[in-house]
PDB file of C-alpha atoms in Angstrom:
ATOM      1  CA  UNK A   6     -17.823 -10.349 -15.305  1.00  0.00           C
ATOM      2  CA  UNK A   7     -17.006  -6.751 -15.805  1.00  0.00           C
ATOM      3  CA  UNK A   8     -18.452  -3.502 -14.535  1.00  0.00           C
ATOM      4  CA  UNK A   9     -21.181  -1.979 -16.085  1.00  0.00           C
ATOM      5  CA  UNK A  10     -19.941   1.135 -18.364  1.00  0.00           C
ATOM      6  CA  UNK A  11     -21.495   4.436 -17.910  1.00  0.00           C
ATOM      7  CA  UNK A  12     -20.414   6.650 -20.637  1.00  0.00           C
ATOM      8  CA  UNK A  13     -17.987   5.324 -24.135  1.00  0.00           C
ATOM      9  CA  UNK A  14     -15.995   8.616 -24.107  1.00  0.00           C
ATOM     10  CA  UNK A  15     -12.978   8.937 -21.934  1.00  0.00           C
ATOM     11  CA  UNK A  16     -12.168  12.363 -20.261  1.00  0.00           C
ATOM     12  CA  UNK A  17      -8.455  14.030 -21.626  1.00  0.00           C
ATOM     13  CA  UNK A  18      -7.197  13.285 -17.862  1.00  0.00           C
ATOM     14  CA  UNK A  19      -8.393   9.058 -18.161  1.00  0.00           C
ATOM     15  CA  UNK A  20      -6.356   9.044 -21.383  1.00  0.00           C
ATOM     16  CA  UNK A  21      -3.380  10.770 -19.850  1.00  0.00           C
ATOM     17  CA  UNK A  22      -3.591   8.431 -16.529  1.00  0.00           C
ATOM     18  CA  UNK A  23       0.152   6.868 -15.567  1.00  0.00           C
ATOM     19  CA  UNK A  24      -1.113   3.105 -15.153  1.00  0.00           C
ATOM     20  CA  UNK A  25       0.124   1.597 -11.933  1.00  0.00           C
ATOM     21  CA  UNK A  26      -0.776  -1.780 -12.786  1.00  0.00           C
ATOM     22  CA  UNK A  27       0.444  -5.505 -13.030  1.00  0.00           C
ATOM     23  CA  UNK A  28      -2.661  -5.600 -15.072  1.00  0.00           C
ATOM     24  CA  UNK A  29      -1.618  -6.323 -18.938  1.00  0.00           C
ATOM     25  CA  UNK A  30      -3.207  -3.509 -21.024  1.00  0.00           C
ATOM     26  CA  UNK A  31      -4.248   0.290 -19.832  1.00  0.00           C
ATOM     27  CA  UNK A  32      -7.568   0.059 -21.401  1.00  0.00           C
ATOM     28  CA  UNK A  33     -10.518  -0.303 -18.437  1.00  0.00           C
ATOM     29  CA  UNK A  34     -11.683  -3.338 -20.319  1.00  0.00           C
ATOM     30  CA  UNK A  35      -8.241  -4.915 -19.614  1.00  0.00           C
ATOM     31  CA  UNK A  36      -8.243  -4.045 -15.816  1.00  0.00           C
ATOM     32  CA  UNK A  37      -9.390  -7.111 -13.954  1.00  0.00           C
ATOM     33  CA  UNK A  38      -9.525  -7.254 -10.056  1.00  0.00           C
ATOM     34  CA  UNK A  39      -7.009  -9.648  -8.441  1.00  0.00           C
ATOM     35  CA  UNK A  40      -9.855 -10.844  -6.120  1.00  0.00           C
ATOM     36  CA  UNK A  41     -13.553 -11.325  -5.334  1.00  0.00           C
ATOM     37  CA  UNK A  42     -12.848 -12.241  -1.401  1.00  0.00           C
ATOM     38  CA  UNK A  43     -15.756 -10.433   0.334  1.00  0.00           C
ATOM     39  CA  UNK A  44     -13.727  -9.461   3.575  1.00  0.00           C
ATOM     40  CA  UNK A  45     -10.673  -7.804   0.970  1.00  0.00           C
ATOM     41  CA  UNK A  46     -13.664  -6.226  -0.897  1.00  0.00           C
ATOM     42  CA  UNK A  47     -15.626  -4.995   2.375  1.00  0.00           C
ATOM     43  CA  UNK A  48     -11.437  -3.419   3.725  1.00  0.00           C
ATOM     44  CA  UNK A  49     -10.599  -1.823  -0.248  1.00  0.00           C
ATOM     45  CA  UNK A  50     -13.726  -0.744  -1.436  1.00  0.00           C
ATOM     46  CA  UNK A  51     -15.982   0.095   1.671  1.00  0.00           C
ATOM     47  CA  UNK A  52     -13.128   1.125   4.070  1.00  0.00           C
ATOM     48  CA  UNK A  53     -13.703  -1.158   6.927  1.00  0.00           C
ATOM     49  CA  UNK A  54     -11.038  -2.244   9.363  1.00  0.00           C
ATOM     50  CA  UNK A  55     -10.221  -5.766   9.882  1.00  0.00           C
ATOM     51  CA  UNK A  56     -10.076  -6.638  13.411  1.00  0.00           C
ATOM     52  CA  UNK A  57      -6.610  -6.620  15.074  1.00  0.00           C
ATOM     53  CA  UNK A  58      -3.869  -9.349  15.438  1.00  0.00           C
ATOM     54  CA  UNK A  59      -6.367 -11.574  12.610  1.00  0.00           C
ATOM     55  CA  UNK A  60      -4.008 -11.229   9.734  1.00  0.00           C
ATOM     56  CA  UNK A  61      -1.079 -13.791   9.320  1.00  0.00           C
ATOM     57  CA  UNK A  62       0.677 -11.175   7.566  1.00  0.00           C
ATOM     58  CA  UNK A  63       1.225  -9.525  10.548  1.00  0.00           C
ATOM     59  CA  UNK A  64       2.879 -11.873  11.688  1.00  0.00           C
ATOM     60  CA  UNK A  65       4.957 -12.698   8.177  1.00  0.00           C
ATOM     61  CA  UNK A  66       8.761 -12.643   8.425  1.00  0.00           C
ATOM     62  CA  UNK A  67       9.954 -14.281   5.462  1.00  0.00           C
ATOM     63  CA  UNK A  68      11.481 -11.404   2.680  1.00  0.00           C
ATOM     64  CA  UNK A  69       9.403 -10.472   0.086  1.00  0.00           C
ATOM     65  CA  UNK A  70       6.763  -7.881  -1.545  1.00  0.00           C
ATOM     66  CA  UNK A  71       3.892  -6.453  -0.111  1.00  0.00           C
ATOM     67  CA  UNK A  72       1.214  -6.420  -3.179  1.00  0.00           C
ATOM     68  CA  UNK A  73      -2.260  -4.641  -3.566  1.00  0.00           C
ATOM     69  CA  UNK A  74      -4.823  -7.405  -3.308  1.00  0.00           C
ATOM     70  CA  UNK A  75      -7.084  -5.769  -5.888  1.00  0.00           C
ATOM     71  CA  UNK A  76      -4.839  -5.173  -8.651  1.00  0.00           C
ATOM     72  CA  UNK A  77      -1.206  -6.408  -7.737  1.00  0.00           C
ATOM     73  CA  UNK A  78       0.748  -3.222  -7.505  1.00  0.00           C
ATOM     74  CA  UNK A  79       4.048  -3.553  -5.297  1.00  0.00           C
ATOM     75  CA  UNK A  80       3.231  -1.460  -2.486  1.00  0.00           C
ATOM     76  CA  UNK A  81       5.419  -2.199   0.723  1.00  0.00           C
ATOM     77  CA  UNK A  82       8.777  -4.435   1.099  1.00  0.00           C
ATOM     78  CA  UNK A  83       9.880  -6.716   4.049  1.00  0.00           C
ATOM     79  CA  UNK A  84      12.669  -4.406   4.299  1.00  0.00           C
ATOM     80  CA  UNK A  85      10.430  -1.548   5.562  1.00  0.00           C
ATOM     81  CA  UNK A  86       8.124  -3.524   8.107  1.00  0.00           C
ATOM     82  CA  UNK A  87       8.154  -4.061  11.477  1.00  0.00           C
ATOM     83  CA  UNK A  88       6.261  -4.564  14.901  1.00  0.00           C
ATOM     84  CA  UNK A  89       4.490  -2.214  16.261  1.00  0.00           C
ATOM     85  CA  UNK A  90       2.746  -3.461  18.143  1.00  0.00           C
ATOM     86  CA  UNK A  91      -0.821  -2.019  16.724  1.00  0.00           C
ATOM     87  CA  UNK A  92      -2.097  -5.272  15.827  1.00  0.00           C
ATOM     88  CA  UNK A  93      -1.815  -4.678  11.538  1.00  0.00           C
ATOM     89  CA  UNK A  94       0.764  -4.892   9.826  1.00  0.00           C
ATOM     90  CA  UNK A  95       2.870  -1.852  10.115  1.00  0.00           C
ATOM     91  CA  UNK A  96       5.797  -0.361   7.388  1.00  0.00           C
ATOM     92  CA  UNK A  97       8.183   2.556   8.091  1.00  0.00           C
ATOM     93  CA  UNK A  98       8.631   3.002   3.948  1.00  0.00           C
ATOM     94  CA  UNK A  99       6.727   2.383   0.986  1.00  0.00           C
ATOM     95  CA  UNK A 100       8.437   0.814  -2.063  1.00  0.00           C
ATOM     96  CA  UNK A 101       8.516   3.295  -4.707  1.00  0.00           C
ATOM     97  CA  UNK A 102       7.732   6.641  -4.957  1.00  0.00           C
ATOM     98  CA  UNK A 103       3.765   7.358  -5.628  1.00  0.00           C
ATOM     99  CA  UNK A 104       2.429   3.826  -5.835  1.00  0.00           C
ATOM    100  CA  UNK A 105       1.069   5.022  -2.302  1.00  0.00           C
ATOM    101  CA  UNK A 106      -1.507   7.218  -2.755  1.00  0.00           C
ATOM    102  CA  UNK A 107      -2.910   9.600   0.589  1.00  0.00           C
ATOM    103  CA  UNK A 108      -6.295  11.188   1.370  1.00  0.00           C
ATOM    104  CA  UNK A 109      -6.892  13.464   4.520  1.00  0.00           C
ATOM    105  CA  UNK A 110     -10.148  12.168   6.386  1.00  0.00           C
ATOM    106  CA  UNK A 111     -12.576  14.049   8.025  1.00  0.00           C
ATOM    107  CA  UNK A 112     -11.592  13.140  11.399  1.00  0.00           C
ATOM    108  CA  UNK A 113      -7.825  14.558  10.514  1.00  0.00           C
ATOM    109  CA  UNK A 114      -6.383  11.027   9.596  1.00  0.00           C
ATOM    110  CA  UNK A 115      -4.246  10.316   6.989  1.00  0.00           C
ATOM    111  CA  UNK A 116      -5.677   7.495   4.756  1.00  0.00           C
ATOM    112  CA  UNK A 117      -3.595   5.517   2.399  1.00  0.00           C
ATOM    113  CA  UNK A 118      -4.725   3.667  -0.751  1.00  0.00           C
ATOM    114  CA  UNK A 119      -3.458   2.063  -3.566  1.00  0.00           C
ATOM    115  CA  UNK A 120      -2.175   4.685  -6.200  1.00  0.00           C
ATOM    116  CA  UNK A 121      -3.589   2.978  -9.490  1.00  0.00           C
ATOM    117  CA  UNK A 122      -6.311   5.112 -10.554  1.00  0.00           C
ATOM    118  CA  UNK A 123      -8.515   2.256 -12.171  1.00  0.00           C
ATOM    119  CA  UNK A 124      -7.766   0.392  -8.285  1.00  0.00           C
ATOM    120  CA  UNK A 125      -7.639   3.127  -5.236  1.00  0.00           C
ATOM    121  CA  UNK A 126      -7.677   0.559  -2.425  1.00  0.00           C
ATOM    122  CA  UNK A 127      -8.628   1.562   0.733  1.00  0.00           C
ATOM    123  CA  UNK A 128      -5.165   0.146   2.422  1.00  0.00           C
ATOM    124  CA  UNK A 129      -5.460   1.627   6.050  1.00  0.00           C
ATOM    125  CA  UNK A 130      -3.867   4.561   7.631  1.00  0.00           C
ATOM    126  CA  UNK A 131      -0.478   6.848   8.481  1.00  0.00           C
ATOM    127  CA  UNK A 132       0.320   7.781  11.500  1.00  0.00           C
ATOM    128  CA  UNK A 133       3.773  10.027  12.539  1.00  0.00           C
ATOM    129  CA  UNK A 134       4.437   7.590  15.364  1.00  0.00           C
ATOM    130  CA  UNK A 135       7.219   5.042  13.226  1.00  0.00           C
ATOM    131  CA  UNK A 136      10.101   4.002  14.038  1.00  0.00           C
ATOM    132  CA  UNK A 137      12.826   6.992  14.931  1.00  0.00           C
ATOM    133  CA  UNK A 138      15.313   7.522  11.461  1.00  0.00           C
ATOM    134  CA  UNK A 139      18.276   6.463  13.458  1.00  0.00           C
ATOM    135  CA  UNK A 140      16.709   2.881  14.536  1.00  0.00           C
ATOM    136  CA  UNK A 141      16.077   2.342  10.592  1.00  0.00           C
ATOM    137  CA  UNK A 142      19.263   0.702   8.316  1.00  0.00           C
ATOM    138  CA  UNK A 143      20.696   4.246   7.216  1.00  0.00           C
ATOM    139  CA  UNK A 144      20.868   3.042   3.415  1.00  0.00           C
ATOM    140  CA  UNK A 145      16.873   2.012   3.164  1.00  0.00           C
ATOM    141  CA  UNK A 146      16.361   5.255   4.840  1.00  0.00           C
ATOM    142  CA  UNK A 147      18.180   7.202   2.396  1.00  0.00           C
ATOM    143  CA  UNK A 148      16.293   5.487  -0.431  1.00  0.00           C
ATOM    144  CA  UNK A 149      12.799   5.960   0.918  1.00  0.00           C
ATOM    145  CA  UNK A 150      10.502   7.496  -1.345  1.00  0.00           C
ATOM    146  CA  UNK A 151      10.437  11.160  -0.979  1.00  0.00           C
ATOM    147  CA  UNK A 152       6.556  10.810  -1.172  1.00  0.00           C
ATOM    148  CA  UNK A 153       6.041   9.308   2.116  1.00  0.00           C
ATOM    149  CA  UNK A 154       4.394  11.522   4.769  1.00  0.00           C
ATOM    150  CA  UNK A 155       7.235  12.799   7.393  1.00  0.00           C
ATOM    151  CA  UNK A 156       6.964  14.827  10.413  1.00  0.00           C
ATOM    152  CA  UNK A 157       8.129  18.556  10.779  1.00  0.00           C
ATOM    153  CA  UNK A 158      11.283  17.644  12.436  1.00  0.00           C
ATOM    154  CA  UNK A 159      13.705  16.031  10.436  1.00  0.00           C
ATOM    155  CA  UNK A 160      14.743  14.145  12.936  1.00  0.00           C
ATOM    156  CA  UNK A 161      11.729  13.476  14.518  1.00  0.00           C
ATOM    157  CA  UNK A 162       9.721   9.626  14.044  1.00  0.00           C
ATOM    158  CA  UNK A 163       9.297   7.928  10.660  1.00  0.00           C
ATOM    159  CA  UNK A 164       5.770   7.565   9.234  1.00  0.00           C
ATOM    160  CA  UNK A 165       4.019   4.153  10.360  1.00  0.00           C
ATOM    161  CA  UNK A 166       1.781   2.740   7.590  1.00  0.00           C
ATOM    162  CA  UNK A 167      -0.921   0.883  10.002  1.00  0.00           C
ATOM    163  CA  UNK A 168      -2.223  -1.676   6.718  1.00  0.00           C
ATOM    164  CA  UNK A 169      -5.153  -4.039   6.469  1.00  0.00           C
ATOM    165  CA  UNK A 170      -3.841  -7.249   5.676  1.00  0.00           C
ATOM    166  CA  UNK A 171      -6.870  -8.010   3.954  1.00  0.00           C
ATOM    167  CA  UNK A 172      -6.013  -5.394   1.537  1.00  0.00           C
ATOM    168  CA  UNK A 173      -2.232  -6.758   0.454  1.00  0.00           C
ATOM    169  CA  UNK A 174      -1.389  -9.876  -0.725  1.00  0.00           C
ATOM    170  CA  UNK A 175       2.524 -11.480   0.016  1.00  0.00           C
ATOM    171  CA  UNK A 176       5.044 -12.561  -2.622  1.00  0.00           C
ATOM    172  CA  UNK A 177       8.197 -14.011  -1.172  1.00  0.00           C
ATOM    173  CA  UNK A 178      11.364 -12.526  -2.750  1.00  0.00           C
ATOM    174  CA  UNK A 179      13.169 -14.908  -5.177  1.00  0.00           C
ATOM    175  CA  UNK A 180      16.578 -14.268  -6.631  1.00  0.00           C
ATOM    176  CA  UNK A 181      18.866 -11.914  -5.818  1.00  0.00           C
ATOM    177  CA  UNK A 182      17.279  -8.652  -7.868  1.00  0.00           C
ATOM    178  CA  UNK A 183      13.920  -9.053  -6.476  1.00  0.00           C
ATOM    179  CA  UNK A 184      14.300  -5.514  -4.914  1.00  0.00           C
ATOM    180  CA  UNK A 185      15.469  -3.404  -7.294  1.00  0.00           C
ATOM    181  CA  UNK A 186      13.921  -0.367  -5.720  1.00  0.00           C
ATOM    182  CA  UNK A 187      15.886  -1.051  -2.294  1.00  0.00           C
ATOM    183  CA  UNK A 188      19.113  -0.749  -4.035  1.00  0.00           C
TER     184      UNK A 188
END
């Protein structure tokens, strides 16, 4: 079941779109949603919040990849998450630079959403209120993707990427180059 097509010609900036996808092909007929789960649909596509401490990935501690739900992009790592105590899970870093895409809200927040254009998940929101730099491992620091949102001072706190879990699906690190992008 695909989506209904509104118009056979494609715009010069659709055919120059970098595809973010674990999909296989770049054509929109090839893009096919990872899920059909009402709750993820009602969290990506409407922007609703799930309710707090309901996600077992908050409470996940095994390594591995944080993917989008919708279309499977790697989005966050176990190497950038941690507690804080919000109630969703929360990351310090995304995993490469621009697969996190950001939208300012009317209300002044930060929204984040999956960066493939043919996707744009509603993921949650950034706050400036992360960890401080200097209570992160220096070397995941240092390779954090200069995209994320920081703060005016340097050394002030890291960004905290407050995430639906509806919207992200785990995938447990196997092998010892599952994170090339930490290296």
């Amino acid at each position: 079941m695909g989506y209904p097509k509104t118009s056979s010609k494609k715009s010069k900036a659709d055919k120059n779109i970098d595809e973010k996808t674990t999909t296989t092909g770049n054509n929109d007929e090839d893009f096919q949603p990872k899920t059909w789960n009402p709750l993820r649909l009602m969290v990506m596509k409407l922007s609703f919040t799930e309710l707090r401490f309901t996600s077992p990935l908050n409470y996940e501690e095994r390594d591995g990849v944080y993917n989008c739900a919708y279309c499977g992009l790697d989005l966050f790592d176990s190497d950038g998450k941690y507690d804080s105590g919000s109630g969703w899970p929360s990351f310090w870093r995304s995993t490469r630079d621009g697969n996190v895409a950001y939208k300012q809200e009317w209300d002044g927040r930060l929204e984040c959403l999956c960066a493939n254009k043919k996707c744009s998940a509603h993921l949650g929101h950034v706050f400036l209120d992360g960890p401080l730099p200097n209570k992160v491992n220096k070397e995941l620091f240092d390779a954090a993707p200069p995209s994320d949102p920081r703060g005016r001072n340097p050394d002030g706190y890291l960004p905290r990427f407050c995430v639906n879990g509806a919207s992200l699906k785990f995938e447990k690190k196997t092998g010892d180059d599952a994170f090339p992008f930490a290296k």
